[in-house]
CSV table of C-alpha atoms in Angstrom, one decimal:
chain,number,residue,atom,x,y,z
A,438,MET,CA,29.8,-0.3,-15.0
A,439,ILE,CA,27.6,-0.7,-11.9
A,440,LYS,CA,24.7,1.9,-11.2
A,441,SER,CA,22.8,0.2,-8.4
A,442,VAL,CA,23.4,-2.2,-5.3
A,443,LEU,CA,20.4,-4.5,-4.5
A,444,PHE,CA,20.4,-6.1,-1.2
A,445,ASP,CA,18.5,-9.0,0.2
A,446,ALA,CA,17.0,-8.6,3.7
A,447,TYR,CA,16.6,-11.7,5.4
A,448,GLY,CA,19.6,-13.5,6.4
A,449,THR,CA,21.7,-10.9,4.3
A,450,LEU,CA,21.2,-7.6,6.3
A,451,TYR,CA,19.0,-8.7,9.0
A,452,ASP,CA,19.4,-12.2,11.1
A,453,VAL,CA,16.6,-14.1,10.9
A,454,HIS,CA,17.9,-15.8,13.9
A,455,SER,CA,17.5,-13.0,16.4
A,456,VAL,CA,13.8,-14.3,16.8
A,457,THR,CA,15.5,-16.7,19.4
A,458,LYS,CA,15.6,-14.3,22.1
A,459,LYS,CA,11.9,-14.0,22.1
A,460,CYS,CA,10.9,-17.4,21.5
A,461,ASN,CA,13.7,-18.5,24.8
A,462,GLU,CA,11.4,-15.9,27.1
A,463,LEU,CA,8.5,-17.8,25.6
A,464,TYR,CA,9.6,-21.3,25.4
A,465,HIS,CA,12.3,-21.6,27.8
A,466,GLY,CA,15.5,-22.6,26.1
A,467,ARG,CA,13.6,-23.7,22.8
A,468,GLY,CA,14.3,-20.4,21.1
A,469,MET,CA,17.5,-21.9,18.6
A,470,GLU,CA,15.2,-25.1,17.9
A,471,ILE,CA,12.0,-22.8,17.0
A,472,SER,CA,14.3,-20.7,14.9
A,473,GLN,CA,16.1,-23.3,12.9
A,474,ILE,CA,12.9,-25.2,12.2
A,475,TRP,CA,11.0,-21.9,11.2
A,476,ARG,CA,13.2,-20.7,9.2
A,477,GLN,CA,13.6,-24.3,6.8
A,478,LYS,CA,10.1,-24.5,6.5
A,479,GLN,CA,9.6,-20.9,5.4
A,480,LEU,CA,11.9,-21.1,3.1
A,481,ASP,CA,10.3,-24.8,1.7
A,482,TYR,CA,6.8,-23.2,1.6
A,483,VAL,CA,7.7,-20.3,-0.5
A,484,TRP,CA,9.4,-22.7,-3.0
A,485,ILE,CA,6.6,-25.8,-2.3
A,486,THR,CA,3.6,-23.0,-3.2
A,487,SER,CA,5.7,-21.7,-6.0
A,488,LEU,CA,6.1,-24.8,-7.9
A,489,MET,CA,2.5,-25.8,-7.1
A,490,ASP,CA,1.5,-22.4,-8.6
A,491,LYS,CA,-0.7,-21.7,-5.5
A,492,TYR,CA,1.1,-18.2,-4.7
A,493,LYS,CA,0.7,-17.0,-1.2
A,494,ASP,CA,2.1,-14.1,0.3
A,495,PHE,CA,5.5,-13.9,2.6
A,496,TRP,CA,3.7,-12.7,5.8
A,497,SER,CA,1.3,-15.6,5.5
A,498,LEU,CA,3.6,-18.5,4.7
A,499,THR,CA,6.1,-17.3,7.4
A,500,LYS,CA,3.4,-17.6,10.0
A,501,GLU,CA,2.2,-20.9,8.4
A,502,ALA,CA,5.5,-21.9,8.9
A,503,LEU,CA,6.1,-20.8,12.4
A,504,TYR,CA,2.3,-23.0,13.6
A,505,TYR,CA,4.4,-25.9,12.1
A,506,SER,CA,7.4,-25.6,13.9
A,507,LEU,CA,5.9,-25.3,17.4
A,508,GLU,CA,3.7,-28.1,16.4
A,509,GLU,CA,6.6,-30.3,15.5
A,510,LEU,CA,8.3,-29.4,18.8
A,511,GLY,CA,5.0,-30.0,20.2
A,512,LEU,CA,4.7,-26.7,22.2
A,513,GLN,CA,1.6,-25.2,23.1
A,514,TYR,CA,0.7,-21.9,21.5
A,515,ASN,CA,-2.5,-19.7,21.3
A,516,GLU,CA,-2.6,-16.6,18.4
A,517,LYS,CA,-1.6,-14.2,20.9
A,518,ILE,CA,1.6,-16.1,21.1
A,519,VAL,CA,2.0,-16.5,17.5
A,520,GLU,CA,1.4,-12.9,16.4
A,521,GLU,CA,4.1,-11.9,19.5
A,522,ILE,CA,6.6,-14.1,18.0
A,523,LEU,CA,5.6,-13.4,14.4
A,524,ASN,CA,5.6,-9.7,15.3
A,525,GLU,CA,9.5,-10.2,16.0
A,526,TYR,CA,10.0,-10.1,12.1
A,527,LEU,CA,9.5,-6.2,12.2
A,528,HIS,CA,12.2,-5.8,14.6
A,529,LEU,CA,14.7,-8.1,13.7
A,530,SER,CA,18.4,-7.4,14.3
A,531,LEU,CA,20.7,-6.1,11.7
A,532,TYR,CA,23.9,-7.7,11.5
A,533,PRO,CA,26.6,-5.3,13.5
A,534,GLU,CA,28.4,-4.3,10.5
A,535,VAL,CA,25.6,-3.7,8.0
A,536,MET,CA,24.6,0.3,9.2
A,537,GLU,CA,28.6,1.5,8.9
A,538,ALA,CA,28.9,-1.1,5.7
A,539,LEU,CA,26.5,0.2,3.2
A,540,ASN,CA,27.6,4.1,2.8
A,541,ASN,CA,30.8,2.0,1.8
A,542,PHE,CA,28.7,1.1,-1.5
A,543,ARG,CA,28.3,4.7,-2.5
A,544,PRO,CA,27.8,6.9,-4.6
A,545,ARG,CA,25.7,3.7,-6.3
A,546,GLU,CA,22.0,3.8,-5.2
A,547,LEU,CA,21.0,1.3,-2.4
A,548,PHE,CA,17.7,-0.9,-2.9
A,549,ILE,CA,16.5,-4.0,-0.8
A,550,LEU,CA,15.2,-6.4,-3.2
A,551,SER,CA,13.2,-9.1,-0.8
A,552,ASN,CA,10.6,-12.0,-1.0
A,553,GLY,CA,8.9,-10.4,1.9
A,554,ASN,CA,5.9,-8.5,1.8
A,555,LEU,CA,6.5,-4.8,1.3
A,556,ARG,CA,4.4,-3.7,4.6
A,557,MET,CA,6.9,-6.1,6.5
A,558,LEU,CA,9.9,-4.6,4.8
A,559,ASN,CA,8.8,-0.9,5.6
A,560,GLU,CA,8.5,-1.9,9.1
A,561,LEU,CA,11.6,-3.5,9.8
A,562,VAL,CA,13.7,-0.9,8.0
A,563,LYS,CA,11.7,1.8,9.6
A,564,ASN,CA,12.0,0.0,13.0
A,565,THR,CA,15.7,-0.3,12.7
A,566,TYR,CA,16.6,3.3,11.4
A,567,LEU,CA,18.0,1.6,8.0
A,568,ASP,CA,15.3,3.8,6.2
A,569,LYS,CA,17.9,6.8,5.9
A,570,HIS,CA,20.5,5.0,4.6
A,571,LEU,CA,18.6,3.3,1.7
A,572,ASP,CA,17.1,4.9,-1.4
A,573,GLY,CA,14.3,2.1,-1.3
A,574,ILE,CA,12.9,-1.6,-1.0
A,575,ILE,CA,11.2,-3.6,-3.8
A,576,SER,CA,9.1,-6.6,-2.9
A,577,VAL,CA,8.0,-9.1,-5.3
A,578,GLU,CA,4.7,-9.0,-3.5
A,579,ASP,CA,3.0,-7.3,-6.3
A,580,TYR,CA,4.4,-9.2,-8.7
A,581,LYS,CA,3.4,-12.8,-6.9
A,582,VAL,CA,6.6,-14.3,-7.7
A,583,TYR,CA,9.4,-15.5,-5.7
A,584,LYS,CA,13.3,-15.4,-5.7
A,585,PRO,CA,14.9,-17.3,-7.1
A,586,LYS,CA,12.4,-17.4,-10.2
A,587,PRO,CA,13.9,-15.2,-13.3
A,588,ASP,CA,10.9,-12.9,-13.2
A,589,ALA,CA,11.4,-12.0,-9.1
A,590,TYR,CA,14.8,-10.6,-10.3
A,591,ASP,CA,13.7,-9.2,-13.6
A,592,LEU,CA,11.2,-6.9,-11.8
A,593,ALA,CA,13.9,-5.5,-10.2
A,594,ALA,CA,15.9,-4.8,-13.2
A,595,LYS,CA,12.7,-3.3,-14.8
A,596,ARG,CA,11.6,-1.0,-11.6
A,597,LEU,CA,15.0,0.5,-11.9
A,598,GLY,CA,15.0,0.6,-15.7
A,599,LEU,CA,18.9,-0.9,-15.3
A,600,ASP,CA,20.5,-3.6,-17.7
A,601,LYS,CA,20.6,-6.7,-15.4
A,602,GLU,CA,24.8,-6.2,-15.9
A,603,GLU,CA,24.3,-2.6,-14.2
A,604,ILE,CA,23.0,-4.4,-10.7
A,605,LEU,CA,25.2,-5.5,-8.3
A,606,PHE,CA,23.1,-8.3,-6.3
A,607,ILE,CA,24.2,-9.2,-2.9
A,608,SER,CA,22.9,-12.4,-0.8
A,609,SER,CA,23.8,-14.4,2.3
A,610,ASN,CA,21.6,-17.4,0.9
A,611,GLY,CA,23.3,-19.8,-1.3
A,612,TRP,CA,20.0,-20.1,-3.4
A,613,ASP,CA,19.9,-16.4,-3.8
A,614,ALA,CA,23.2,-16.1,-4.8
A,615,ALA,CA,22.9,-18.7,-7.5
A,616,GLY,CA,19.2,-17.4,-8.7
A,617,SER,CA,20.1,-13.9,-9.2
A,618,LYS,CA,23.5,-15.1,-10.9
A,619,SER,CA,21.9,-17.5,-13.0
A,620,PHE,CA,19.4,-14.6,-14.1
A,621,GLY,CA,22.4,-12.3,-14.7
A,622,PHE,CA,23.0,-9.8,-12.0
A,623,THR,CA,26.5,-9.5,-11.2
A,624,VAL,CA,26.6,-10.9,-7.7
A,625,GLY,CA,28.3,-10.7,-4.3
A,626,TRP,CA,27.6,-13.7,-1.8
A,627,LEU,CA,28.2,-13.0,1.7
A,628,ASN,CA,29.2,-16.2,3.4
A,629,ARG,CA,28.7,-14.8,6.9
A,630,PHE,CA,29.3,-18.5,8.1
A,631,GLY,CA,32.2,-20.1,6.6
A,632,LYS,CA,29.9,-22.3,4.8
A,633,PRO,CA,30.8,-24.5,1.7
A,634,ALA,CA,29.0,-23.0,-1.7
A,635,ASP,CA,26.3,-24.0,-2.7
A,636,ARG,CA,26.3,-26.4,-5.8
A,637,LEU,CA,24.2,-25.4,-7.8
A,638,GLY,CA,26.1,-24.8,-11.0
A,639,MET,CA,26.7,-21.0,-10.6
A,640,THR,CA,29.6,-19.3,-9.3
A,641,PRO,CA,29.1,-15.7,-7.6
A,642,ASP,CA,31.3,-12.8,-8.9
A,643,PHE,CA,32.4,-11.8,-5.5
A,644,ILE,CA,32.6,-13.7,-2.2
A,645,ALA,CA,33.2,-12.5,1.2
A,646,SER,CA,32.5,-13.1,5.0
A,647,ASP,CA,31.0,-9.6,5.5
A,648,LEU,CA,29.5,-6.6,4.1
A,649,LYS,CA,32.6,-4.3,4.6
A,650,GLU,CA,34.4,-6.9,2.9
A,651,LEU,CA,32.5,-7.0,0.0
A,652,ALA,CA,32.1,-3.4,-0.3
A,653,GLN,CA,35.8,-3.2,-0.2
A,654,ILE,CA,35.8,-5.6,-3.0
A,655,THR,CA,33.8,-4.4,-5.6
A,656,LYS,CA,34.6,-0.6,-5.0
A,657,SER,CA,36.0,-0.3,-8.7
A,658,ILE,CA,33.6,-2.3,-10.5
B,1421,MET,CA,-13.2,-45.3,-8.9
B,1422,ILE,CA,-9.6,-46.0,-8.5
B,1423,LYS,CA,-8.0,-47.6,-11.0
B,1424,SER,CA,-4.2,-47.3,-10.2
B,1425,VAL,CA,-2.5,-46.6,-7.2
B,1426,LEU,CA,0.9,-44.6,-7.4
B,1427,PHE,CA,3.3,-44.7,-4.9
B,1428,ASP,CA,6.1,-41.9,-4.2
B,1429,ALA,CA,9.3,-43.7,-3.8
B,1430,TYR,CA,12.0,-42.4,-1.5
B,1431,GLY,CA,10.8,-41.7,1.7
B,1432,THR,CA,7.5,-43.8,0.9
B,1433,LEU,CA,8.7,-47.2,0.1
B,1434,TYR,CA,12.4,-46.9,0.9
B,1435,ASP,CA,13.6,-45.3,3.9
B,1436,VAL,CA,16.2,-42.7,2.4
B,1437,HIS,CA,18.1,-42.5,5.6
B,1438,SER,CA,19.3,-46.3,5.1
B,1439,VAL,CA,22.2,-44.8,3.7
B,1440,THR,CA,23.1,-44.0,7.5
B,1441,LYS,CA,25.0,-47.2,7.5
B,1442,LYS,CA,27.5,-47.1,5.1
B,1443,CYS,CA,28.0,-43.1,6.2
B,1444,ASN,CA,29.0,-44.6,9.3
B,1445,GLU,CA,31.1,-47.3,8.2
B,1446,LEU,CA,32.7,-44.4,6.4
B,1447,TYR,CA,32.7,-41.4,8.7
B,1448,HIS,CA,32.5,-42.9,12.2
B,1449,GLY,CA,29.7,-42.1,13.7
B,1450,ARG,CA,28.8,-39.2,11.1
B,1451,GLY,CA,25.8,-41.2,9.3
B,1452,MET,CA,22.9,-40.0,10.8
B,1453,GLU,CA,24.3,-36.1,10.1
B,1454,ILE,CA,25.3,-36.8,6.8
B,1455,SER,CA,22.4,-38.6,5.9
B,1456,GLN,CA,20.1,-35.4,7.3
B,1457,ILE,CA,22.0,-32.8,5.7
B,1458,TRP,CA,22.3,-34.7,2.4
B,1459,ARG,CA,18.2,-35.4,2.2
B,1460,GLN,CA,17.6,-31.7,2.5
B,1461,LYS,CA,20.1,-30.3,0.3
B,1462,GLN,CA,18.7,-32.8,-2.3
B,1463,LEU,CA,15.2,-31.6,-1.8
B,1464,ASP,CA,16.7,-28.0,-1.8
B,1465,TYR,CA,18.5,-28.5,-5.2
B,1466,VAL,CA,15.6,-30.0,-6.9
B,1467,TRP,CA,13.7,-27.1,-6.1
B,1468,ILE,CA,15.9,-24.3,-6.7
B,1469,THR,CA,17.1,-25.9,-9.8
B,1470,SER,CA,13.7,-25.9,-10.9
B,1471,LEU,CA,12.4,-22.5,-9.9
B,1472,MET,CA,15.5,-21.2,-11.4
B,1473,ASP,CA,14.8,-22.9,-14.7
B,1474,LYS,CA,17.8,-24.9,-14.8
B,1475,TYR,CA,16.9,-28.4,-14.7
B,1476,LYS,CA,19.7,-31.1,-14.3
B,1477,ASP,CA,18.8,-34.8,-13.4
B,1478,PHE,CA,18.2,-36.3,-10.1
B,1479,TRP,CA,21.2,-38.2,-9.8
B,1480,SER,CA,23.3,-35.2,-10.4
B,1481,LEU,CA,21.7,-33.2,-8.2
B,1482,THR,CA,21.7,-36.1,-5.5
B,1483,LYS,CA,25.3,-36.5,-6.1
B,1484,GLU,CA,25.9,-32.5,-5.8
B,1485,ALA,CA,24.0,-32.7,-2.4
B,1486,LEU,CA,26.3,-35.3,-1.3
B,1487,TYR,CA,29.3,-33.1,-2.1
B,1488,TYR,CA,28.0,-30.4,0.0
B,1489,SER,CA,27.1,-32.6,2.9
B,1490,LEU,CA,30.6,-33.5,3.3
B,1491,GLU,CA,31.9,-30.4,2.7
B,1492,GLU,CA,29.7,-28.7,5.2
B,1493,LEU,CA,30.6,-31.5,7.8
B,1494,GLY,CA,34.3,-30.6,7.1
B,1495,LEU,CA,34.8,-34.7,6.2
B,1496,GLN,CA,37.6,-35.7,3.6
B,1497,TYR,CA,36.1,-37.5,0.8
B,1498,ASN,CA,37.6,-38.6,-2.9
B,1499,GLU,CA,35.5,-39.6,-5.9
B,1500,LYS,CA,35.6,-43.1,-5.0
B,1501,ILE,CA,34.0,-42.5,-1.8
B,1502,VAL,CA,31.3,-40.2,-2.9
B,1503,GLU,CA,30.5,-42.7,-5.5
B,1504,GLU,CA,30.5,-45.7,-3.2
B,1505,ILE,CA,27.7,-43.7,-0.8
B,1506,LEU,CA,26.0,-42.3,-3.7
B,1507,ASN,CA,25.7,-46.3,-4.6
B,1508,GLU,CA,23.4,-46.5,-1.7
B,1509,TYR,CA,20.8,-44.9,-3.3
B,1510,LEU,CA,20.2,-48.3,-5.6
B,1511,HIS,CA,20.0,-50.2,-2.6
B,1512,LEU,CA,18.0,-48.7,-0.2
B,1513,SER,CA,16.1,-50.4,2.6
B,1514,LEU,CA,11.9,-51.1,1.9
B,1515,TYR,CA,10.2,-50.0,4.9
B,1516,PRO,CA,9.5,-53.2,6.7
B,1517,GLU,CA,5.6,-53.5,5.6
B,1518,VAL,CA,5.8,-52.4,2.3
B,1519,MET,CA,6.1,-55.7,0.4
B,1520,GLU,CA,3.2,-56.8,2.8
B,1521,ALA,CA,1.0,-54.2,2.1
B,1522,LEU,CA,1.2,-53.5,-1.7
B,1523,ASN,CA,-0.9,-56.6,-2.4
B,1524,ASN,CA,-3.6,-55.3,-0.1
B,1525,PHE,CA,-4.0,-52.4,-2.7
B,1526,ARG,CA,-4.7,-54.6,-5.7
B,1527,PRO,CA,-6.8,-55.4,-8.0
B,1528,ARG,CA,-5.8,-52.2,-9.1
B,1529,GLU,CA,-2.2,-51.7,-10.9
B,1530,LEU,CA,0.4,-50.5,-8.7
B,1531,PHE,CA,3.1,-47.8,-10.1
B,1532,ILE,CA,6.2,-45.9,-8.7
B,1533,LEU,CA,6.0,-42.3,-9.4
B,1534,SER,CA,9.1,-40.4,-8.6
B,1535,ASN,CA,11.7,-37.6,-9.1
B,1536,GLY,CA,14.3,-40.1,-9.5
B,1537,ASN,CA,15.9,-40.6,-12.7
B,1538,LEU,CA,14.5,-44.2,-14.4
B,1539,ARG,CA,17.7,-45.8,-14.3
B,1540,MET,CA,18.1,-45.3,-10.5
B,1541,LEU,CA,14.5,-46.5,-9.6
B,1542,ASN,CA,14.6,-49.4,-12.2
B,1543,GLU,CA,18.2,-50.5,-10.3
B,1544,LEU,CA,16.5,-50.2,-7.0
B,1545,VAL,CA,13.0,-51.6,-7.5
B,1546,LYS,CA,15.4,-54.7,-9.0
B,1547,ASN,CA,17.9,-54.8,-6.3
B,1548,THR,CA,15.1,-55.2,-3.6
B,1549,TYR,CA,12.7,-57.5,-5.2
B,1550,LEU,CA,10.2,-55.1,-5.9
B,1551,ASP,CA,9.5,-55.5,-9.7
B,1552,LYS,CA,7.2,-58.5,-9.4
B,1553,HIS,CA,5.0,-56.7,-7.2
B,1554,LEU,CA,4.5,-53.1,-9.0
B,1555,ASP,CA,2.9,-52.9,-12.9
B,1556,GLY,CA,5.6,-50.2,-14.0
B,1557,ILE,CA,7.8,-47.4,-12.9
B,1558,ILE,CA,7.0,-43.9,-14.0
B,1559,SER,CA,10.1,-41.3,-13.5
B,1560,VAL,CA,9.8,-37.5,-14.6
B,1561,GLU,CA,12.7,-37.8,-16.4
B,1562,ASP,CA,12.1,-37.8,-19.7
B,1563,TYR,CA,9.9,-34.2,-18.9
B,1564,LYS,CA,12.3,-32.4,-17.1
B,1565,VAL,CA,9.9,-31.8,-14.5
B,1566,TYR,CA,9.8,-32.2,-10.8
B,1567,LYS,CA,7.1,-32.7,-8.5
B,1568,PRO,CA,5.4,-30.9,-6.7
B,1569,LYS,CA,5.1,-29.3,-10.4
B,1570,PRO,CA,1.5,-29.8,-11.6
B,1571,ASP,CA,3.1,-31.1,-14.8
B,1572,ALA,CA,5.1,-33.6,-13.0
B,1573,TYR,CA,1.7,-35.2,-11.8
B,1574,ASP,CA,0.1,-34.5,-15.1
B,1575,LEU,CA,2.4,-36.9,-16.9
B,1576,ALA,CA,1.9,-39.7,-14.8
B,1577,ALA,CA,-1.8,-39.6,-15.7
B,1578,LYS,CA,-1.5,-39.3,-19.2
B,1579,ARG,CA,0.8,-42.0,-19.1
B,1580,LEU,CA,-1.7,-44.1,-17.4
B,1581,GLY,CA,-4.4,-42.6,-19.5
B,1582,LEU,CA,-6.6,-42.2,-16.8
B,1583,ASP,CA,-9.0,-39.5,-15.4
B,1584,LYS,CA,-6.6,-37.7,-12.1
B,1585,GLU,CA,-10.1,-38.8,-9.8
B,1586,GLU,CA,-9.2,-42.0,-10.9
B,1587,ILE,CA,-5.5,-42.3,-9.2
B,1588,LEU,CA,-4.8,-42.7,-5.9
B,1589,PHE,CA,-1.6,-40.9,-4.6
B,1590,ILE,CA,0.6,-41.8,-1.8
B,1591,SER,CA,3.4,-40.7,-0.6
B,1592,SER,CA,4.7,-39.9,2.9
B,1593,ASN,CA,6.4,-36.2,2.1
B,1594,GLY,CA,3.9,-33.6,3.1
B,1595,TRP,CA,5.2,-31.5,0.0
B,1596,ASP,CA,4.6,-34.5,-2.2
B,1597,ALA,CA,0.9,-34.7,-0.9
B,1598,ALA,CA,0.0,-31.3,-1.0
B,1599,GLY,CA,1.3,-30.8,-4.9
B,1600,SER,CA,-0.6,-34.3,-5.6
B,1601,LYS,CA,-3.4,-33.2,-4.1
B,1602,SER,CA,-3.5,-29.4,-5.4
B,1603,PHE,CA,-3.2,-31.1,-8.9
B,1604,GLY,CA,-6.1,-33.2,-8.4
B,1605,PHE,CA,-5.2,-36.7,-7.3
B,1606,THR,CA,-7.0,-38.7,-4.6
B,1607,VAL,CA,-4.2,-38.5,-2.0
B,1608,GLY,CA,-3.1,-40.8,0.9
B,1609,TRP,CA,-0.4,-39.1,2.9
B,1610,LEU,CA,1.6,-41.5,4.9
B,1611,ASN,CA,2.5,-40.1,8.3
B,1612,ARG,CA,5.5,-42.6,8.8
B,1613,PHE,CA,6.6,-40.2,11.8
B,1614,GLY,CA,3.6,-38.7,13.3
B,1615,LYS,CA,5.0,-35.2,12.1
B,1616,PRO,CA,2.4,-32.3,12.3
B,1617,ALA,CA,0.7,-31.9,8.8
B,1618,ASP,CA,2.2,-29.4,6.6
B,1619,ARG,CA,0.5,-26.2,6.2
B,1620,LEU,CA,0.2,-25.8,2.5
B,1621,GLY,CA,-3.4,-25.2,2.4
B,1622,MET,CA,-4.4,-28.8,0.9
B,1623,THR,CA,-5.7,-31.7,3.1
B,1624,PRO,CA,-5.2,-35.6,1.8
B,1625,ASP,CA,-7.9,-37.4,1.5
B,1626,PHE,CA,-6.4,-40.0,3.8
B,1627,ILE,CA,-3.9,-40.4,6.3
B,1628,ALA,CA,-2.1,-43.7,8.1
B,1629,SER,CA,1.1,-44.4,9.8
B,1630,ASP,CA,2.2,-47.1,7.5
B,1631,LEU,CA,0.7,-48.6,4.1
B,1632,LYS,CA,-1.1,-51.4,5.9
B,1633,GLU,CA,-3.3,-49.2,7.4
B,1634,LEU,CA,-3.4,-47.1,4.4
B,1635,ALA,CA,-4.4,-49.9,2.3
B,1636,GLN,CA,-7.0,-51.0,4.6
B,1637,ILE,CA,-8.5,-47.4,4.6
B,1638,THR,CA,-8.7,-46.8,1.2
B,1639,LYS,CA,-10.2,-50.5,0.2
B,1640,SER,CA,-13.7,-49.3,-1.4
B,1641,ILE,CA,-12.8,-46.1,-2.6
């Protein structure tokens, strides 16, 4: 019986590529290129530093990944521009169905579980008026461990005081769906873009193309 | 004083994108797309399964990544085609300067240190006549740990019976240069494509655009 629903933030509730608009303003027409390299590098840096046992917080890694992206594309920048783009992470767009769909997961308690710093997540949630729709935010930050490490999912179970089977975890990121399933959560993979399933030896319990559909098919579990 | 030189294999001595030719034959003109998604997914899968504590060998992960790439691009495949493409990993092209440049690193002993299975590496090295130019191959396979985890570099130091400072490690992969430097090797980053340095908090000791240049600038260390 599911008692709490945990949502990944970046890519799942929030469109990380909504930074494209600001990047296009600053670098005419290069927004999508910047955004795509930036997102891939951000994930790479999280994983590589984790494997190296050299923890660095998510805000800093996101900033380093942004510097790299601008450099790779040969774009001029200064600290003011970098901060301006980086601050878009505090104002990402919610995917259109999210606000309405969240209520369909009630009466369970609803939380975010994210690799982001707590400050980033708090500001983002507040800026997008999602704070009234959630029961809380769980950041991996205090534990200095990142998803998809098992400890990152375990800290959420401990924080909620629940068995892992009592938690439904939802992510659009294939690696996150695999990692959380491997840990032992009940998992919904939000396949927003009709991608093939990642071949990581783990099968999510539920698959849907948007959050409303996912709420529907997990209603009675 | 450097006593042994270790070379990464994939991307450093060997061009992983030489699979493009075979992919182009089988999927007219889609070779580079396949190769690029395949390489990124291969690395992703190595890192994600490592973080999940779900070790799987490199050949299998490379195969899973290939399946994913063909599926993402909507290309039809069967087992015979997948095996045919996968086998290209046993016949990758050496970068043009490698064969000649290796001798310039003498009189030190020369080894490969790679995430690949030992069988893959042995066949590849034999098929490209590099076996006569190397003193051995060290695969992480027996230890079930992947670079850039510190243990993956440590196993090489132990196998060689050397202190880490006595080893020059050379890789074209930014994450590998960072991981090996973080571990404590003397590191040469082969920046083959004029990319910006990865911002992982580690600076390689030497940087060059090809192996001949790298041999030259590390001659007297």
